[in-house]
PDB file of C-alpha atoms in Angstrom:
ATOM      1  CA  MET I   3       8.895  38.041  -1.567  1.00 45.00           C
ATOM      2  CA  SER I   4      10.840  38.141  -3.944  1.00 49.00           C
ATOM      3  CA  GLY I   5      11.175  34.394  -6.183  1.00 55.00           C
ATOM      4  CA  ASP I   6      11.043  31.005  -4.328  1.00 61.00           C
ATOM      5  CA  ARG I   7      13.066  32.360  -1.758  1.00 62.00           C
ATOM      6  CA  PRO I   8      12.152  34.753   1.670  1.00 59.00           C
ATOM      7  CA  ALA I   9      14.361  37.693   2.690  1.00 65.00           C
ATOM      8  CA  ASP I  10      16.616  36.543   5.661  1.00 65.00           C
ATOM      9  CA  ASP I  11      14.033  38.913   7.680  1.00 66.00           C
ATOM     10  CA  GLU I  12      10.910  37.476   6.509  1.00 63.00           C
ATOM     11  CA  PRO I  13       9.289  33.791   8.555  1.00 60.00           C
ATOM     12  CA  LEU I  14       9.778  31.360   6.422  1.00 55.00           C
ATOM     13  CA  VAL I  15       6.050  28.707   6.688  1.00 55.00           C
ATOM     14  CA  VAL I  16       6.075  25.553   6.068  1.00 53.00           C
ATOM     15  CA  LEU I  17       3.326  23.394   5.937  1.00 52.00           C
ATOM     16  CA  HIS I  18       3.230  19.929   7.162  1.00 50.00           C
ATOM     17  CA  GLN I  19       0.604  17.220   8.082  1.00 52.00           C
ATOM     18  CA  GLU I  20      -2.001  19.686   8.678  1.00 55.00           C
ATOM     19  CA  THR I  21       1.026  21.738  10.575  1.00 51.00           C
ATOM     20  CA  VAL I  22       2.035  24.912  10.548  1.00 50.00           C
ATOM     21  CA  VAL I  23       5.257  25.876  11.181  1.00 49.00           C
ATOM     22  CA  VAL I  24       6.191  29.450  10.650  1.00 53.00           C
ATOM     23  CA  THR I  25      10.084  30.499  11.915  1.00 53.00           C
ATOM     24  CA  THR I  26      12.961  32.480  10.660  1.00 55.00           C
ATOM     25  CA  ALA I  27      15.606  31.375   8.608  1.00 54.00           C
ATOM     26  CA  ALA I  28      18.269  31.488   6.576  1.00 59.00           C
ATOM     27  CA  PRO I  29      17.227  30.821   3.028  1.00 58.00           C
ATOM     28  CA  ASP I  30      19.225  27.875   2.488  1.00 63.00           C
ATOM     29  CA  ALA I  31      18.138  25.916   6.152  1.00 63.00           C
ATOM     30  CA  ARG I  32      15.423  23.548   6.386  1.00 67.00           C
ATOM     31  CA  PRO I  33      13.110  23.741   9.272  1.00 60.00           C
ATOM     32  CA  VAL I  34      13.191  21.498  11.907  1.00 64.00           C
ATOM     33  CA  LEU I  35       9.326  19.614  12.299  1.00 63.00           C
ATOM     34  CA  PRO I  36       7.806  19.276  15.231  1.00 65.00           C
ATOM     35  CA  ASP I  37       7.499  15.795  16.151  1.00 71.00           C
ATOM     36  CA  VAL I  38       3.727  14.030  15.751  1.00 69.00           C
ATOM     37  CA  PRO I  39       2.705  12.239  17.659  1.00 73.00           C
ATOM     38  CA  VAL I  40       0.258   9.103  14.819  1.00 73.00           C
ATOM     39  CA  ALA I  41      -1.873   6.510  16.349  1.00 75.00           C
ATOM     40  CA  PRO I  42      -0.894   2.760  15.177  1.00 77.00           C
ATOM     41  CA  ASP I  43      -2.944   2.355  12.135  1.00 80.00           C
ATOM     42  CA  PRO I  44      -5.534  -0.592  13.508  1.00 82.00           C
ATOM     43  CA  THR I  45      -6.460  -2.204  10.509  1.00 85.00           C
ATOM     44  CA  VAL I  46      -2.056  -3.180  10.377  1.00 80.00           C
ATOM     45  CA  PRO I  47      -1.788  -6.219  12.471  1.00 79.00           C
ATOM     46  CA  ALA I  48       1.642  -5.889  14.944  1.00 77.00           C
ATOM     47  CA  PRO I  49       5.059  -7.412  14.019  1.00 80.00           C
ATOM     48  CA  ARG I  50       5.351 -10.652  15.588  1.00 82.00           C
ATOM     49  CA  PRO I  51       7.996 -11.874  17.759  1.00 85.00           C
ATOM     50  CA  PRO I  52      10.322 -14.334  15.641  1.00 89.00           C
ATOM     51  CA  ASP I  53       9.910 -18.185  16.924  1.00 92.00           C
ATOM     52  CA  PRO I  54      12.531 -20.105  18.093  1.00 94.00           C
ATOM     53  CA  ALA I  55      12.632 -22.213  14.498  1.00 95.00           C
ATOM     54  CA  GLU I  56      13.056 -18.946  12.820  1.00 95.00           C
ATOM     55  CA  LEU I  57      15.749 -17.610  15.590  1.00 95.00           C
ATOM     56  CA  ALA I  58      17.781 -21.085  14.244  1.00 96.00           C
ATOM     57  CA  ALA I  59      17.574 -20.583  10.826  1.00 96.00           C
ATOM     58  CA  ALA I  60      19.006 -17.312  10.595  1.00 96.00           C
ATOM     59  CA  ALA I  61      22.065 -18.172  13.677  1.00 96.00           C
ATOM     60  CA  ALA I  62      22.467 -20.847  11.039  1.00 97.00           C
ATOM     61  CA  LEU I  63      22.131 -19.427   7.732  1.00 96.00           C
ATOM     62  CA  ALA I  64      25.112 -16.747   9.394  1.00 96.00           C
ATOM     63  CA  VAL I  65      27.736 -19.385   9.655  1.00 96.00           C
ATOM     64  CA  PRO I  66      30.196 -19.090   7.121  1.00 96.00           C
ATOM     65  CA  GLY I  67      30.480 -22.381   5.131  1.00 95.00           C
ATOM     66  CA  VAL I  68      26.497 -22.997   5.317  1.00 96.00           C
ATOM     67  CA  ALA I  69      24.928 -22.717   1.859  1.00 95.00           C
ATOM     68  CA  GLY I  70      21.345 -22.756   2.568  1.00 95.00           C
ATOM     69  CA  LEU I  71      18.968 -25.799   4.985  1.00 96.00           C
ATOM     70  CA  TYR I  72      18.022 -28.446   3.498  1.00 96.00           C
ATOM     71  CA  PRO I  73      14.517 -29.346   3.862  1.00 95.00           C
ATOM     72  CA  GLY I  74      14.551 -32.724   2.969  1.00 92.00           C
ATOM     73  CA  THR I  75      13.350 -34.691   0.110  1.00 90.00           C
ATOM     74  CA  PHE I  76       9.623 -33.829   0.565  1.00 92.00           C
ATOM     75  CA  GLY I  77      10.341 -31.078   2.715  1.00 90.00           C
ATOM     76  CA  GLU I  78       9.411 -33.072   5.960  1.00 93.00           C
ATOM     77  CA  ILE I  79      12.461 -31.370   7.881  1.00 95.00           C
ATOM     78  CA  ALA I  80      10.558 -28.255   8.745  1.00 95.00           C
ATOM     79  CA  THR I  81       8.717 -26.496  11.630  1.00 95.00           C
ATOM     80  CA  HIS I  82       5.349 -25.277  11.062  1.00 93.00           C
ATOM     81  CA  LEU I  83       4.052 -22.157  12.509  1.00 91.00           C
ATOM     82  CA  PRO I  84       0.958 -20.412  11.610  1.00 89.00           C
ATOM     83  CA  GLY I  85       1.014 -19.357   8.422  1.00 86.00           C
ATOM     84  CA  ARG I  86       4.325 -20.391   7.778  1.00 90.00           C
ATOM     85  CA  ARG I  87       6.822 -22.863   7.811  1.00 93.00           C
ATOM     86  CA  VAL I  88      10.780 -23.166   8.533  1.00 95.00           C
ATOM     87  CA  ALA I  89      12.254 -25.341   5.950  1.00 95.00           C
ATOM     88  CA  GLY I  90      15.805 -27.294   7.386  1.00 96.00           C
ATOM     89  CA  VAL I  91      14.762 -26.511  11.120  1.00 97.00           C
ATOM     90  CA  ARG I  92      12.115 -28.945  12.941  1.00 95.00           C
ATOM     91  CA  THR I  93      11.431 -27.507  16.472  1.00 94.00           C
ATOM     92  CA  ARG I  94      10.370 -29.966  19.471  1.00 91.00           C
ATOM     93  CA  SER I  95       9.627 -29.694  23.339  1.00 88.00           C
ATOM     94  CA  THR I  96      10.303 -32.423  25.210  1.00 81.00           C
ATOM     95  CA  ASP I  97      10.166 -33.007  29.302  1.00 83.00           C
ATOM     96  CA  ASP I  98      14.014 -32.151  29.193  1.00 81.00           C
ATOM     97  CA  GLY I  99      13.476 -29.095  27.263  1.00 84.00           C
ATOM     98  CA  THR I 100      13.546 -28.194  24.031  1.00 88.00           C
ATOM     99  CA  SER I 101      15.133 -29.683  21.262  1.00 93.00           C
ATOM    100  CA  THR I 102      16.302 -28.288  17.674  1.00 95.00           C
ATOM    101  CA  ASP I 103      17.416 -29.962  14.534  1.00 96.00           C
ATOM    102  CA  VAL I 104      19.115 -28.317  11.640  1.00 97.00           C
ATOM    103  CA  HIS I 105      19.699 -29.398   8.843  1.00 97.00           C
ATOM    104  CA  VAL I 106      22.264 -27.898   6.711  1.00 96.00           C
ATOM    105  CA  VAL I 107      24.111 -27.830   2.960  1.00 96.00           C
ATOM    106  CA  ALA I 108      27.935 -26.992   3.714  1.00 96.00           C
ATOM    107  CA  LEU I 109      29.780 -25.401   1.083  1.00 95.00           C
ATOM    108  CA  LEU I 110      31.926 -27.443  -0.918  1.00 94.00           C
ATOM    109  CA  GLY I 111      35.648 -26.889  -0.010  1.00 91.00           C
ATOM    110  CA  GLY I 112      35.501 -26.312   4.217  1.00 88.00           C
ATOM    111  CA  ASP I 113      35.999 -28.561   6.853  1.00 93.00           C
ATOM    112  CA  LEU I 114      32.403 -30.151   7.546  1.00 94.00           C
ATOM    113  CA  ARG I 115      32.787 -30.511  11.154  1.00 95.00           C
ATOM    114  CA  GLU I 116      34.534 -26.936  11.780  1.00 96.00           C
ATOM    115  CA  VAL I 117      30.969 -26.097   9.700  1.00 96.00           C
ATOM    116  CA  ALA I 118      28.669 -28.055  12.073  1.00 96.00           C
ATOM    117  CA  ALA I 119      30.824 -27.063  15.422  1.00 96.00           C
ATOM    118  CA  ALA I 120      29.806 -23.722  14.444  1.00 96.00           C
ATOM    119  CA  VAL I 121      25.862 -24.054  13.374  1.00 97.00           C
ATOM    120  CA  HIS I 122      25.464 -25.929  16.332  1.00 97.00           C
ATOM    121  CA  ARG I 123      27.454 -23.009  18.548  1.00 96.00           C
ATOM    122  CA  ALA I 124      25.277 -20.350  16.660  1.00 97.00           C
ATOM    123  CA  VAL I 125      21.840 -22.080  17.506  1.00 96.00           C
ATOM    124  CA  HIS I 126      22.306 -22.946  21.057  1.00 96.00           C
ATOM    125  CA  ASP I 127      23.385 -19.430  21.340  1.00 96.00           C
ATOM    126  CA  ALA I 128      20.389 -18.360  19.900  1.00 95.00           C
ATOM    127  CA  VAL I 129      18.082 -20.503  21.340  1.00 94.00           C
ATOM    128  CA  GLY I 130      19.066 -23.215  23.569  1.00 92.00           C
ATOM    129  CA  GLY I 131      18.068 -26.521  24.615  1.00 91.00           C
ATOM    130  CA  ASP I 132      19.729 -29.437  22.647  1.00 94.00           C
ATOM    131  CA  VAL I 133      20.923 -28.870  19.443  1.00 96.00           C
ATOM    132  CA  HIS I 134      21.644 -31.532  16.879  1.00 96.00           C
ATOM    133  CA  VAL I 135      22.707 -30.420  13.468  1.00 97.00           C
ATOM    134  CA  THR I 136      23.057 -32.714  10.275  1.00 95.00           C
ATOM    135  CA  VAL I 137      24.971 -31.614   7.323  1.00 96.00           C
ATOM    136  CA  ASP I 138      23.382 -33.184   4.367  1.00 95.00           C
ATOM    137  CA  ASP I 139      24.508 -31.775   1.571  1.00 94.00           C
ATOM    138  CA  VAL I 140      27.868 -30.213   0.036  1.00 95.00           C
ATOM    139  CA  VAL I 141      27.603 -27.529  -2.925  1.00 94.00           C
ATOM    140  CA  PRO I 142      30.400 -25.985  -4.702  1.00 93.00           C
TER     141      PRO I 142
END
């Protein structure tokens, strides 16, 4: 073997996570490493599925003309979840199903009724149930 590269007929040895791969390949070819199954780390918690309030917030924020969510003067408009809160969205379970209140801050210059209707459609498509949209503020 001469230099850093093996000749075309010399085997190429690659160490990958305690696995030895021996192959003959062209000098510029990258070896294909075997898939090594990795056991999940028990110290890392499994990702939790998003809460309907988080889905509603993401759907509302994706609507063009929405600048953000309005949490209220004292942060009273929110859904409290374990270890976190979703400001600007309030979800409730009722006898008839679920109810979602979304409070948005709109961008100045757009038709507020169209923005509210688009937020209503987006949130309803994301979480279903009764959806109530309030435009609480307008920003430039």
